[in-house]
Coordinates of C-alpha atoms in Angstrom, one line a residue:
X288 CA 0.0 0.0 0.0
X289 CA 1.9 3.7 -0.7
X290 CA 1.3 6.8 1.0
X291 CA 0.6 10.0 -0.9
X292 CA 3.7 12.3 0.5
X293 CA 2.3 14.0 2.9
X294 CA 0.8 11.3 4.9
X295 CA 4.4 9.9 4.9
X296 CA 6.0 13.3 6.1
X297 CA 4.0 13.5 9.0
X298 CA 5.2 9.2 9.5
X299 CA 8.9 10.5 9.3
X300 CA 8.7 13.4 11.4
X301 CA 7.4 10.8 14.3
X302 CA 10.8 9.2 13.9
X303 CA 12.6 12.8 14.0
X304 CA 12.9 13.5 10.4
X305 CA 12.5 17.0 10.1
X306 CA 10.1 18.2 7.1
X307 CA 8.6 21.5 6.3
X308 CA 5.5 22.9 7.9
X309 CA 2.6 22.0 6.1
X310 CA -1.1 21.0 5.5
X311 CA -3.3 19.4 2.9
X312 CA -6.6 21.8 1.4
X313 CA -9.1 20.4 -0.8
X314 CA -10.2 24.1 -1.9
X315 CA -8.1 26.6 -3.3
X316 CA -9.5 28.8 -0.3
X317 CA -8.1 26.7 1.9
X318 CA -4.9 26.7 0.2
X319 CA -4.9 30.5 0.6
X320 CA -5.3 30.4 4.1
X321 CA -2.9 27.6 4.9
X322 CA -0.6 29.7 3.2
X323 CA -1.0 32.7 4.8
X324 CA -0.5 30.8 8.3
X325 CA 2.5 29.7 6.7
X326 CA 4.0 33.1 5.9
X327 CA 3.2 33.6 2.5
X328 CA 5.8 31.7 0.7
X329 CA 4.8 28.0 0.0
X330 CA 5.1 25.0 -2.6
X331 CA 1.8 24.1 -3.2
X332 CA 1.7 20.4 -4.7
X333 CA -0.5 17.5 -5.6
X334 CA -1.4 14.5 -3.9
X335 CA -1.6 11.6 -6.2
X336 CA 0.1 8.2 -6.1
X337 CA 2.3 8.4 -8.7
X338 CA 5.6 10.6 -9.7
X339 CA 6.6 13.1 -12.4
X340 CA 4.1 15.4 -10.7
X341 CA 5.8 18.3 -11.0
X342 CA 6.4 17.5 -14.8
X343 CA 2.8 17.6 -15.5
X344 CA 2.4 20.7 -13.5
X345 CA 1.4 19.3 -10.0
X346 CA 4.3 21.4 -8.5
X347 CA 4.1 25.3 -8.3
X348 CA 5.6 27.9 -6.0
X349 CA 4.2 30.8 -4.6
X350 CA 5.3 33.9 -2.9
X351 CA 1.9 35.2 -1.2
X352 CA -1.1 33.4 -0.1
X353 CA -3.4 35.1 -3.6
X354 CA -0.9 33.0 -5.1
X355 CA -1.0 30.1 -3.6
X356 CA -4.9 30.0 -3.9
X357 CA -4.5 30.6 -8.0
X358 CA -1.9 27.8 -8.1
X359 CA -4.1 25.2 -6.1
X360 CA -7.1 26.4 -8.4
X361 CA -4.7 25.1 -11.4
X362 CA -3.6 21.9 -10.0
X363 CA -6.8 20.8 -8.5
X364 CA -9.1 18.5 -10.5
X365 CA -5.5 18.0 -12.7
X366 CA -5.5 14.4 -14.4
X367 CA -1.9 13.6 -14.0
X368 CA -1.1 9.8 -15.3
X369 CA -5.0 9.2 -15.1
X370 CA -5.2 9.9 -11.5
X371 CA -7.4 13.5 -10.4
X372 CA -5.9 15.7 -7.7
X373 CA -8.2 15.8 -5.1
X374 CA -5.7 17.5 -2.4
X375 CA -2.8 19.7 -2.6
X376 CA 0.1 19.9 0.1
X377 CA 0.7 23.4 1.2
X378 CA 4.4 23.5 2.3
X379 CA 6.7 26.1 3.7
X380 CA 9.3 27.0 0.6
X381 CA 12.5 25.7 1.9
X382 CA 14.8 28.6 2.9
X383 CA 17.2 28.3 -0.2
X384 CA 18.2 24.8 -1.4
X385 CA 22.0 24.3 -1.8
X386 CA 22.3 20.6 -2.4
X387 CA 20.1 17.9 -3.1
X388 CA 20.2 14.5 -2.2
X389 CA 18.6 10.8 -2.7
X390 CA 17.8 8.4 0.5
X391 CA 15.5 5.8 0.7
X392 CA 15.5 2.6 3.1
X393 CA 14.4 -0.5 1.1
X394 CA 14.4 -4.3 1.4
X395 CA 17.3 -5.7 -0.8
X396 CA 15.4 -9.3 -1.5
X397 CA 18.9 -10.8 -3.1
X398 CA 20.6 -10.7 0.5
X399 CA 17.4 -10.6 2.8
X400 CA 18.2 -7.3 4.7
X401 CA 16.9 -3.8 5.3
X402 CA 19.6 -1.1 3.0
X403 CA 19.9 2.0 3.0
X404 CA 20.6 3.7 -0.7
X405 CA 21.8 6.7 -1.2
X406 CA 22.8 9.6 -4.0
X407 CA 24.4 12.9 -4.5
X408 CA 22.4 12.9 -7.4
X409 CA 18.9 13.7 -6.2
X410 CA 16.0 15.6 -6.9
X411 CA 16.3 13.6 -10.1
X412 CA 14.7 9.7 -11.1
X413 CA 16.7 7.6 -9.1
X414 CA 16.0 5.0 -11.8
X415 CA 17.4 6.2 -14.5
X416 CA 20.6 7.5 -12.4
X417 CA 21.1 4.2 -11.6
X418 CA 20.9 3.1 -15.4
X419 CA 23.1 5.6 -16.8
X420 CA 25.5 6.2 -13.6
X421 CA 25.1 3.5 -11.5
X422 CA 28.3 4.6 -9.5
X423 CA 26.6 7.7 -7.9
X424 CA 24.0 4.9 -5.9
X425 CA 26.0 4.3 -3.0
X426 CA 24.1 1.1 -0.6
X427 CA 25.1 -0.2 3.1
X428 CA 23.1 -2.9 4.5
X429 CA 21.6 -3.1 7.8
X430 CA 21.8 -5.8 10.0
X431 CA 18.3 -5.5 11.9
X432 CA 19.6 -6.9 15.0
X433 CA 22.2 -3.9 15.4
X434 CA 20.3 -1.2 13.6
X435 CA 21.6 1.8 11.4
X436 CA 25.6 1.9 12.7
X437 CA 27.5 5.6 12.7
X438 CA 30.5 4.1 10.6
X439 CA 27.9 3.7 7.7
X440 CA 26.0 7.1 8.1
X441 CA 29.7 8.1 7.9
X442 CA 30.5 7.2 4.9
X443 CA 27.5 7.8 3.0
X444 CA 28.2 11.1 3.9
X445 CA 31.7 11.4 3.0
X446 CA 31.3 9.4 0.1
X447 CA 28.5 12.4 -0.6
X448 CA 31.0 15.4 0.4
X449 CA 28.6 16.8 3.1
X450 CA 30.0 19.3 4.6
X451 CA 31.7 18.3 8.1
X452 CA 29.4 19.9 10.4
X453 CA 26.7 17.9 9.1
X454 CA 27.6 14.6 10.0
X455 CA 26.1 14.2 13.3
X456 CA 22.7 15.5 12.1
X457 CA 22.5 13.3 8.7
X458 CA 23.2 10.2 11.2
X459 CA 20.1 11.0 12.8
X460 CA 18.0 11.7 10.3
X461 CA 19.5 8.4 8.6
X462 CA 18.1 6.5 12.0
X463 CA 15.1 8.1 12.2
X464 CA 14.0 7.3 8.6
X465 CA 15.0 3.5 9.3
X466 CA 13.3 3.4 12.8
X467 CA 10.4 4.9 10.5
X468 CA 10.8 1.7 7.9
X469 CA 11.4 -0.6 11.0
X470 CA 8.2 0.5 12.8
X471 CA 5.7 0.4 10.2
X472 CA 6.4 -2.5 8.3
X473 CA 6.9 -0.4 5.4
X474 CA 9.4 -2.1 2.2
X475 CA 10.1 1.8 1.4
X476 CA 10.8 5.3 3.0
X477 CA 12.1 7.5 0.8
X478 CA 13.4 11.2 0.6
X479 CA 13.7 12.9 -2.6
X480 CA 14.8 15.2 -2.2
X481 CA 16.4 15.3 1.3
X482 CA 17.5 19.1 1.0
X483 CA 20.5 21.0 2.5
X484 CA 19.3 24.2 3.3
X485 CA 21.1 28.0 2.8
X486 CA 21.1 28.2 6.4
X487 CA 22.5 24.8 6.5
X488 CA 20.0 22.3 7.7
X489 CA 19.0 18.9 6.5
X490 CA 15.1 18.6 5.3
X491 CA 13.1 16.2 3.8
X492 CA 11.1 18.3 1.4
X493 CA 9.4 15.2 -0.6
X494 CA 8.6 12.2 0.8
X495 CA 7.0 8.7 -0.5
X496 CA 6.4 5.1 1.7
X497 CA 4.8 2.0 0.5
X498 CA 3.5 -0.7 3.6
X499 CA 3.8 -4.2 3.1
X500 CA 0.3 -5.2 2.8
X501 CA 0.6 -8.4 5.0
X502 CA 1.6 -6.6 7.9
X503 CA -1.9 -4.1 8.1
X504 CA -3.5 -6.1 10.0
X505 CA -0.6 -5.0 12.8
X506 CA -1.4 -1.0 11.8
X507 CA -5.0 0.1 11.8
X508 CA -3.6 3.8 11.5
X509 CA -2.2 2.7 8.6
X510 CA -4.7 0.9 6.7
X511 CA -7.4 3.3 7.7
X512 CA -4.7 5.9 5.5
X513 CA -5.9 4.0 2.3
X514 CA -6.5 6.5 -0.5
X515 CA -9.7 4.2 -1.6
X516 CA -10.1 6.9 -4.5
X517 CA -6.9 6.2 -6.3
X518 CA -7.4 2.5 -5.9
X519 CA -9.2 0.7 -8.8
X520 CA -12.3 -0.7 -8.5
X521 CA -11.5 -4.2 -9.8
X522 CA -8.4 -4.3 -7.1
X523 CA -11.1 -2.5 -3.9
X524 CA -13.5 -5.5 -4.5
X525 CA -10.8 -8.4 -5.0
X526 CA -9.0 -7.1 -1.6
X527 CA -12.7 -7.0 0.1
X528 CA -13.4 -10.3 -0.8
X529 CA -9.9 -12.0 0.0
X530 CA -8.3 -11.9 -3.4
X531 CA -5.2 -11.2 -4.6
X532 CA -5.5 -9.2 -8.0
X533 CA -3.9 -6.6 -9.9
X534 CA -5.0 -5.7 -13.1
X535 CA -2.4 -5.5 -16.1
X536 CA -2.4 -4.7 -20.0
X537 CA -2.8 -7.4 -21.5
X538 CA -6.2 -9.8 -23.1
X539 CA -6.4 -13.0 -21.5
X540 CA -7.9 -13.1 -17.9
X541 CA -6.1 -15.2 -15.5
X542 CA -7.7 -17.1 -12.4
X543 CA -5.5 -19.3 -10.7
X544 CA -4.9 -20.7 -6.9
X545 CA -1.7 -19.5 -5.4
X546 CA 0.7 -16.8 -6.3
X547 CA 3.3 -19.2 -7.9
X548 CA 0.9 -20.9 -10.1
X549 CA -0.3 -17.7 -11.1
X550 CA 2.9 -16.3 -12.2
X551 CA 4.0 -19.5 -13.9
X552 CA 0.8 -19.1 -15.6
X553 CA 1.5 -15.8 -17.0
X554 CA 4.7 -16.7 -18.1
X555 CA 3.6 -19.3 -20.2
X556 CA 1.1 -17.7 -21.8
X557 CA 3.7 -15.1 -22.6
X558 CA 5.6 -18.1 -23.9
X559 CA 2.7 -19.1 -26.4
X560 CA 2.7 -15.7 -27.7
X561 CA -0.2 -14.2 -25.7
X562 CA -0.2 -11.3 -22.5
X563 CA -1.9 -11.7 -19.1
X564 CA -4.7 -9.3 -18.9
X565 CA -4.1 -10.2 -15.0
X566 CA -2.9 -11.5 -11.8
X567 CA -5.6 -13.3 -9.7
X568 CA -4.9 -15.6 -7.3
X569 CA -7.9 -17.2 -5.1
X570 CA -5.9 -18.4 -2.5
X571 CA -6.2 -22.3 -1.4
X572 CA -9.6 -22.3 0.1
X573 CA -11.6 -20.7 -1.9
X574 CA -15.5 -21.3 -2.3
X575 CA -17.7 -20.9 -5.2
X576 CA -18.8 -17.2 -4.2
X577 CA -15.6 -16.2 -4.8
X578 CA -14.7 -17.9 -7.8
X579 CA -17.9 -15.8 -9.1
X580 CA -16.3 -12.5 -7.7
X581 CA -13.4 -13.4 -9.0
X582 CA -14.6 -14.0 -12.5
X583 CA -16.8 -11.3 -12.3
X584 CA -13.7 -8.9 -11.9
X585 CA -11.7 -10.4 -14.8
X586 CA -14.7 -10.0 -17.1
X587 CA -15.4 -6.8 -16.1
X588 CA -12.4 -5.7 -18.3
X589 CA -13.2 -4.8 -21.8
X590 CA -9.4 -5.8 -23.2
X591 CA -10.3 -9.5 -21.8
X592 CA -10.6 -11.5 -25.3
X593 CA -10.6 -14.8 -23.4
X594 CA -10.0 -16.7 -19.8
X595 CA -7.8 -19.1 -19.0
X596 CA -8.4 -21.2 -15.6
X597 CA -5.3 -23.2 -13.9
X598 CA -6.6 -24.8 -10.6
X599 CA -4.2 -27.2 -8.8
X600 CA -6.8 -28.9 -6.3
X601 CA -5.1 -29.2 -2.9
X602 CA -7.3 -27.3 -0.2
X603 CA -9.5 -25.8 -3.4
X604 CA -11.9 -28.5 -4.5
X605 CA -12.6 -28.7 -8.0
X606 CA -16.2 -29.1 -7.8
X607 CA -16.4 -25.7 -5.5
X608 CA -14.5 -23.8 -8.4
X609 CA -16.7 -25.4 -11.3
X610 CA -19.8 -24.7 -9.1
X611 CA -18.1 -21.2 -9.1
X612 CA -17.8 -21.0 -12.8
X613 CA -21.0 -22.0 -13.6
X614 CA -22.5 -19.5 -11.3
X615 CA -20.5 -16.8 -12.4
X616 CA -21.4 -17.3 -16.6
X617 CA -24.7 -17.4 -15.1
X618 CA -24.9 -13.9 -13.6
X619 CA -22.1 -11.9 -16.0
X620 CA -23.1 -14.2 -19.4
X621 CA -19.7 -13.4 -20.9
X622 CA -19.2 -13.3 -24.9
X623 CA -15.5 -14.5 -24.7
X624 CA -14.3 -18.2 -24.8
X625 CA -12.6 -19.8 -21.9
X626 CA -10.5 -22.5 -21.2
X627 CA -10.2 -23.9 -17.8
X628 CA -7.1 -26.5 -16.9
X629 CA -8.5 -28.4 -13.5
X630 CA -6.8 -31.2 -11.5
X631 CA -6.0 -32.5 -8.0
X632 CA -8.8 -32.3 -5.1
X633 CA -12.0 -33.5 -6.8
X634 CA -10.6 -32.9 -10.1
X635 CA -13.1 -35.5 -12.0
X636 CA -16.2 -34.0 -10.5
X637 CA -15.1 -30.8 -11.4
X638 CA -14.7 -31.8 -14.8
X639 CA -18.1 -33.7 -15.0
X640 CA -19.7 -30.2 -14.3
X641 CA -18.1 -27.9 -16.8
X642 CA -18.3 -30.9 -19.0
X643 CA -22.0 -30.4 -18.7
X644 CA -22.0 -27.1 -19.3
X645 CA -19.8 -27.5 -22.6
X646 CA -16.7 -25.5 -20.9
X647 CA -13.6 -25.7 -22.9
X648 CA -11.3 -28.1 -20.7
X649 CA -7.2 -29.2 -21.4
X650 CA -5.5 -31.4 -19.3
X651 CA -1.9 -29.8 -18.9
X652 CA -1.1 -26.4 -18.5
X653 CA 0.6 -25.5 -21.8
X654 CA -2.2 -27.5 -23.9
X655 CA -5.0 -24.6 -21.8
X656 CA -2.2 -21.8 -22.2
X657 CA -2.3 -23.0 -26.2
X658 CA -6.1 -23.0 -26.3
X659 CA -6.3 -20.2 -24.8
X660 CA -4.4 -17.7 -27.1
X661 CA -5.8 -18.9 -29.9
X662 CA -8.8 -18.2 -28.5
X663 CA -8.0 -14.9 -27.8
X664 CA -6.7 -14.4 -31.5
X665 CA -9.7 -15.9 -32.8
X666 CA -8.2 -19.0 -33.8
X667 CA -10.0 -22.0 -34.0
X668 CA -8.8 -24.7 -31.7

């Protein structure tokens, strides 16, 4: 789950990172008086859960609170990458930037341990830094049994030039934002840009997090911070009902049980020539209800030229997810073929059932990933 920025700044500061002064408005007259609480001179910018916001204009300054209520006006109700702002972030201009710098706190899967990454190089796509000059990404690891160690905050910074004096103060802030990622079960906090001020002070002027869903059930505060609005519908529903879905780009509709199964299934349709329009993975309990949900969310995708189901019967019983097929084509009545590849737990009973409904059936995987690209091609089989 990510947090738009300034619901992270506020989780940052609790851990001692220091941020600008600020509040979120929803009306450009509350932008205006936000700002003139402020002092006058603030970045106004807009909330959305995604980046290059200030490239599609979601990013303005302004010197006096008149200002700050035209800018809001402009950027709110902006579509930026399909997402409308909604809110704006009413920050204090920092008091003249002289440096600019990357620092995040991630999870570095290959060695199974919290890093910290850093660059002199921020304010600028930390991805394509690392593409063209990987050498500026500097990484320590952190061992979570000792926590964030001075020797490393020391040379991150001297591998960064910071000036001398601020050692000490990027050591803290380096702990804090870790203590931050620690605490919250997040797999990022990142600054970018963490700032050096002209009166030289550290500040993190942008901020970004992402929870690891798994853990919310350990952080109400957090999952009650869910921006339900930026959230498609197809993934609100699925998550509701106990699904695991994310919708992708592609035209044939994926329902599978587990999350390995479900990507091996992706990758071979890829193999076949064909593109997941989906991840969907029911879990290994699932009942007919939510086989029908389920469905019911892959169909309601207009790119979805045909379904392909892969159900390995262990705690899932065949019959339940036939029963769940046939009750779903019953309520949606879809117009695109489907193939569905069923064995294990009540496998033959399953079958019977589609077979009496004249489903489409294949007995190994690539013979339904096969079927089902054709299908989607409008081959015959």
């Amino acid at each position: 789950m990510n947090l738009h920025e300034y619901q992270a700044k506020r989780l940052f500061a609790e851990h001692g990172v220091p941020i600008p002064n600020g509040e979120v408005a929803s009306t450009p007259a509350e932008s205006r008086e936000i700002a003139r609480e402020l002092g006058g001179r603030v970045v106004v910018k807009a909330q959305v859960l995604t980046g290059g916001r200030g490239k599609a204009g979601g990013v303005k300054l302004a010197n006096d609170p008149d200002e700050a209520e035209k800018m809001a006006s402009r950027i709110l109700g902006l579509n930026i990458k399909n997402l409308i702002v909604r809110r704006v972030l009413i920050d204090e201009q920092a008091p003249g930037i002289e440096r600019e710098i990357y620092l995040a706190v991630l999870i570095d899967r290959a060695k199974g341990l919290p890093m910290i990454m850093a660059s002199a190089a921020g304010g600028m796509d930390i991805e394509e830094v690392a593409e063209k000059t990987p050498e500026k990404i500097l990484k320590v690891h952190v061992e979570p049994a000792l926590g964030v160690r001075s020797y490393q905050t020391t040379y991150l910074a001297s591998m960064m030039d910071f000036p001398r004096g601020l050692w000490r103060d990027f050591h803290k802030l380096v702990v804090g934002l870790y203590k931050c990622f620690q605490a919250n079960d997040a797999s990022l906090t990142e600054i970018n840009p963490l700032v050096i001020t002209g009166e030289g002070k550290l500040l993190a002027v942008d901020g970004k997090m992402s929870i690891d869903d798994n853990a919310l059930y350990r952080h109400k505060r957090l999952d009650e911070m869910r921006d339900l609005d930026e959230e498609p519908v197809s993934e609100r529903e699925a998550r509701m009902n106990g699904l695991n879905f994310i919708q992708l780009d592609g035209n044939i509709g994926c329902m599978v049980n587990g999350a390995g199964l479900a990507m091996a299934t992706m990758d071979i349709i890829k193999l076949f020539g064909g593109e997941p329009a989906n991840f969907l993975d029911i879990g290994g309990g699932a009942k007919a209800e939510q086989v029908t949900t389920a469905l019911r969310l892959i169909l309601s995708d207009p790119k979805v030229e045909a379904v392909l189901f892969n159900i390995f019967g262990g705690i899932t019983r065949g019959d339940e997810v036939a029963r769940g097929i046939i009750e779903a084509l019953e309520q949606v009545k879809p117009e695109v073929p489907m193939v569905v590849r069923l064995v294990g737990t009540n496998a033959a009973e399953g079958i019977a059932i589609l077979a009496e409904a004249n489903m489409n059936t294949a007995v190994t995987l690539s013979d339904a990933a096969r079927q089902a690209v054709a299908a989607a091609k409008g081959e015959a089989r």
